[in-house]
């Protein structure tokens, strides 16, 4: 499999406060990779650094063989990197449909956008029912679906999902797990952050464990699930 | 080392009164320059003194003006203060000069109220607000005894309202009926509702009191609403050049009240005549002086005259000298009543005729006969 | 069984055409932990907002110990002894951890009026919820887990008789979650009645003595966790196959 | 008579609407309460004035020119000044625009003096009659211009990609970036458009009243009222707000007297705010 | 207590300094003290409670007018102070009831609307001299310096009161309530804070100090008209000062008042013709470089890096 994303010795943070220390990681095309770790470990920060929402202090982000370190977020999306951010960040004053279409903002292929919209509606029927409702008026779970839908609308090669199951009903989590797998089967690559380590490692091919800004373990998801350290720290067993 | 007499002033160089403030400044500076350069200064007992003008920008703010006058008095030690522009600032600053026993000769604060406080050291060279439209009313009553109804509209601010109240009293004294007496807030860009009411009352004369933009607005909207009357009289606006430039033909026939006009013919002990004043000023500043310039220059002349007369720089003596002045200047007769207001000077009425602003009243200084009644709008 | 402390009858909330909460009746008994679950958008948060008075009811009534509280102002209800946490954390930014907690102490049921008393009370609570180390830090710099604790701490400082928790476990990893679960148990043991909304089954099922399930604003089930987890409607509408499979295999 | 007052009010209101439009747009999108708006309007009036003075182009015809010029001014101002502090507290950014207002007002005085200016068109003061009602040319033209610009702005915001990106940034800047929108540029474009609209309003001002740099403050106040009445960020709202303000002013001036028109306007304004806090056509989640 | 020592030293200096000042310097200092008080007052409602009372000058104007009207009817100055406070508080309560329900910008603009409306009403009020304003009897005294020193001390007393009040506020349950309201009003409600009451109280306290200052101002200046005492620019100035110094701190507003008055003073004397441009530029730069106010800039040591960092934090 071809390598899609490679991160080398990434250091990043906010102002004086360094959060990430020498992070290295790689993601191959068509993989689902999970990033797990406790609260405040720096997972979100890592996503922000890759998408270009913050500028790393040092290190490299290589995507499709090209270095994209420090490329601002508004540019990375057209390279095929999309993110469903933590906290959803929908355009509250726009309708659900407008939100989804915003996901395709940078796209030129109008025809396919329509098709993708229908596809997203098929995945999340609730969104279709509520397409005229303001996104801000929806419940937390509905919003999460909309956020993932919006990210999908950008036709990404690499999809980053921060806190996949946060605040979602178990049935919906089931749906999302399948969606993530479907997305992968369509040839897209998915990188997820997920608190429910069980869920995360169940769907992922590989996983990285991040603790206070450093990668402590990585490997095949199944293997990680069986490691005692992980069981103790993250599965509460 | 040169001997100097310092005159201090707070002048509106910025803010909403910056336009008028510039005239004031030019007027003060012109006469100072004239005294120093053309007359060689002021002689007191053999010594020659030069006048020196010390001024600051009050940002068109009365409070700042007060602060500055206090600075002039207490830091520069100046006892001879020239007025700021506008009634509010004159109010505030004159209270300070009075407290410190300094003198204020002011040329640009016309509100009647300024003179109700019994100040001893305050003198004005300009007529008070309530007198502004009296000349216009006298003239019209003289021209056409059949006038019965007058509408008075004014900007609802200190000066303009004082003018309107004075005009109302005077019109009623002439036996006219004031059919509309209405103010509108400052800064208004539409008085159509007010004018519709005026139109319904069918007045013979409309009198407007306000500043430049009010004058223009009144004429424009009267035309837009096709309100035809026998005469339109205003305060300041028609005496300004911009009025004619902006309104063009529509300005024709509008009367304006001025403290002074460049066409007047007075003699002056220093500069010779009004004409000379106008000529020299125009040469130096490149524009024709309007009455703000003239009254401001006259205020400096008052100090000059009084100091020469008193032969002293003692504030008390100079004050007494000012109180007893009685002479004709390029600006008109200068003498003060017991409250410090002009005792002998009157206002003049100007009318726009063929694009020129000509004096039409009082008769003895008139350049032309008033055009009456005003032609209807086309 | 003990007394009913909070009672709702025909509680309804409409947003325009949408009926977010539809004529729900509920009884919460003193001293219990009462779980509310339901699909996203079922109306759980809305119901909580109705209880604490942040939203006016469209219909129905809510009683706290037989005192009608529907229609009362939120601060009044809070002072009566009903505290809540917010699903989306709302710390008072620009204040330290202790100061955040002090706000609760000052204005709650406990009614501490002096700075010193409130301060001491806040210290106690900071200690209780495990924020002792962070007590003098500005809340702006805390991470989500800590903010959730602040939510809890502030609510506790009100010294409530009823505590409403809206997804306090969301976004926490299992270890963190266990800690908070212990905390909730402790609080409950001290006599505080707890109503919790949660999507993490391990937490609600583990803590609750009774549960209620909302679906499209309507109550579709009520009972012990055991009953709920076997209810076919609930599995279909909410729990999903994976959950029941996992449960069975466990 | 009542109809004539109504006509006057509506015509005046159109211009108010245009004054409020740019202000409302900028506020709604960038969260910047632009206290320099009035000064920018006056800048537009000066631009119109000088174009008329030197090139003898009619003020209504020069509107596009003025708008382009002002767009550039606004774009640069936002991009290189306001953007530097845009994330600060709203009241700080408010103070910043206040500083800009002070600066601009004085700059205009220094450059063009405080003289009163206005443009004397051949048709000023003239009106046409329909039935028994008078329609002053300048005001009718002003109204039409305002209406057209409002419609164009609405179309721009709702139908174009740039418009969509402006709305997106207004709602959530971080998310907008993730969609590929450059917020710095979008803010600058928005402010540029707001300034261009202010400039257009200036063009209208220059033909209906006299102006100098000091009248900006009053205009900003009107813009405030219009924006709030209509609802922040709502284009149609701004126009409607303007019309309502115009009608309120003319009617209260007629029935209660000019002196009370501001009292009525502002009392009503406060009442509307209290009863409809989002303005008449304000949209949720903006501003 | 420690942090009050430097301010106390300043207070002592302020108390003993008048005899050493020229009339002009005294007037500037008086203006500084006056604005410091106004800013400290607006800080209660806008800083602590987060309600940007853009029309706060309305209380200043009211205080000024109540004093002016009563003194014109023969009341002594001190007798006018209680009515002045009462009027302002009544107004804050009555108007506050509807207006304080608005939040953020909307409150700002509504309070400005109230201000303009009141100004226009006074403009038409016969008893208040309408548009022509009112003159007040001049304060009699041995010499001007004594008279103006007297006013200076009057302002200073109110300033000290307002500072003491704010110090009390900081450590009091009331202050906590206000701060909570500022950050999150729903959160505050849920914490049991009677927000309507608290907001009204905060505005009333703000009104008390503002009105007192207005009363003294009227007597000091001896002539008032609606345009000057209800001038919205005064509110803007209070705001600028509060923010420059540091909002919702005890001493920030004072620092802001001193800085802005002094900067303005220096700027206009140095740049007579372009002082507006310079002043405008200084304000813009201040916001860009020190958005958290001067107090913040110097607590914990000044560094240039802080300035750059400030820009980075707030720019896009
Ligand atoms: N905008 C920010 N400014 C300053 N510090 C921040 C910011 N966002 C996060 N942090 C800090 O950076 C650290 C890492 O946070 P981050 O959000 O990346 O963690 P996380 O692993 O995503 O945690 P969680 O599971 O809670 O989402 C935390 O200590 C947090 O307080
Ligand atoms: N202010 C509002 N206006 C309109 N609709 C609203 C509003 N608040 C909530 N809703 C709608 O009411 C329904 C119930 O929302 P609520 O937030 O109570 O759901 P919830 O059960 O808490 O969901 P979640 O588990 O996702 O948090 C949702 O469909 C939501 O879109
Ligand atoms: Mg995170
Ligand atoms: Mg919820």
Tab-separated table of C-alpha atoms and ligand atoms in Angstrom, chain A residues 14 17 19 38-45 48 86 163 195, chain C residues 141 144, ligand 1:
chain	number	residue	atom	x	y	z
A	14	UNK	CA	-0.180	27.234	21.363
A	17	UNK	CA	2.704	26.174	25.513
A	19	UNK	CA	1.651	20.377	23.412
A	38	UNK	CA	-6.378	10.568	27.524
A	39	UNK	CA	-7.936	13.961	27.722
A	40	UNK	CA	-5.626	16.771	26.908
A	41	UNK	CA	-3.010	14.455	25.434
A	42	UNK	CA	-2.893	16.539	22.284
A	43	UNK	CA	-4.953	14.603	19.777
A	44	UNK	CA	-6.978	17.586	18.687
A	45	UNK	CA	-3.845	19.653	18.529
A	48	UNK	CA	-5.031	21.025	13.931
A	86	UNK	CA	-14.130	18.437	17.731
A	163	UNK	CA	-14.250	12.451	18.632
A	195	UNK	CA	-12.342	8.224	23.434
C	141	UNK	CA	-6.346	26.610	30.446
C	144	UNK	CA	-12.227	18.944	28.745
F	1	LIG	N1	-6.573	26.930	21.731
F	1	LIG	C1	-5.755	26.516	22.715
F	1	LIG	N2	-4.937	27.407	23.321
F	1	LIG	C2	-4.131	27.016	24.314
F	1	LIG	N3	-4.054	25.775	24.781
F	1	LIG	C3	-4.837	24.821	24.226
F	1	LIG	C4	-5.741	25.165	23.175
F	1	LIG	N4	-6.423	24.049	22.817
F	1	LIG	C5	-5.929	23.053	23.602
F	1	LIG	N5	-4.997	23.522	24.441
F	1	LIG	C6	-4.244	22.733	25.425
F	1	LIG	O1	-3.461	21.810	24.739
F	1	LIG	C7	-3.443	20.549	25.401
F	1	LIG	C8	-3.862	19.465	24.441
F	1	LIG	O2	-5.206	19.661	24.075
F	1	LIG	P1	-5.956	18.854	22.953
F	1	LIG	O3	-7.264	19.486	22.758
F	1	LIG	O4	-5.074	18.718	21.776
F	1	LIG	O5	-6.120	17.459	23.639
F	1	LIG	P2	-6.987	16.208	23.212
F	1	LIG	O6	-6.090	15.069	23.231
F	1	LIG	O7	-7.725	16.504	21.967
F	1	LIG	O8	-7.978	16.093	24.438
F	1	LIG	P3	-9.547	15.737	24.479
F	1	LIG	O9	-9.597	14.262	24.505
F	1	LIG	O10	-9.990	16.304	25.773
F	1	LIG	O11	-10.179	16.342	23.310
F	1	LIG	C9	-4.382	20.694	26.587
F	1	LIG	O12	-3.607	20.858	27.751
F	1	LIG	C10	-5.176	21.920	26.306
F	1	LIG	O13	-5.478	22.597	27.505
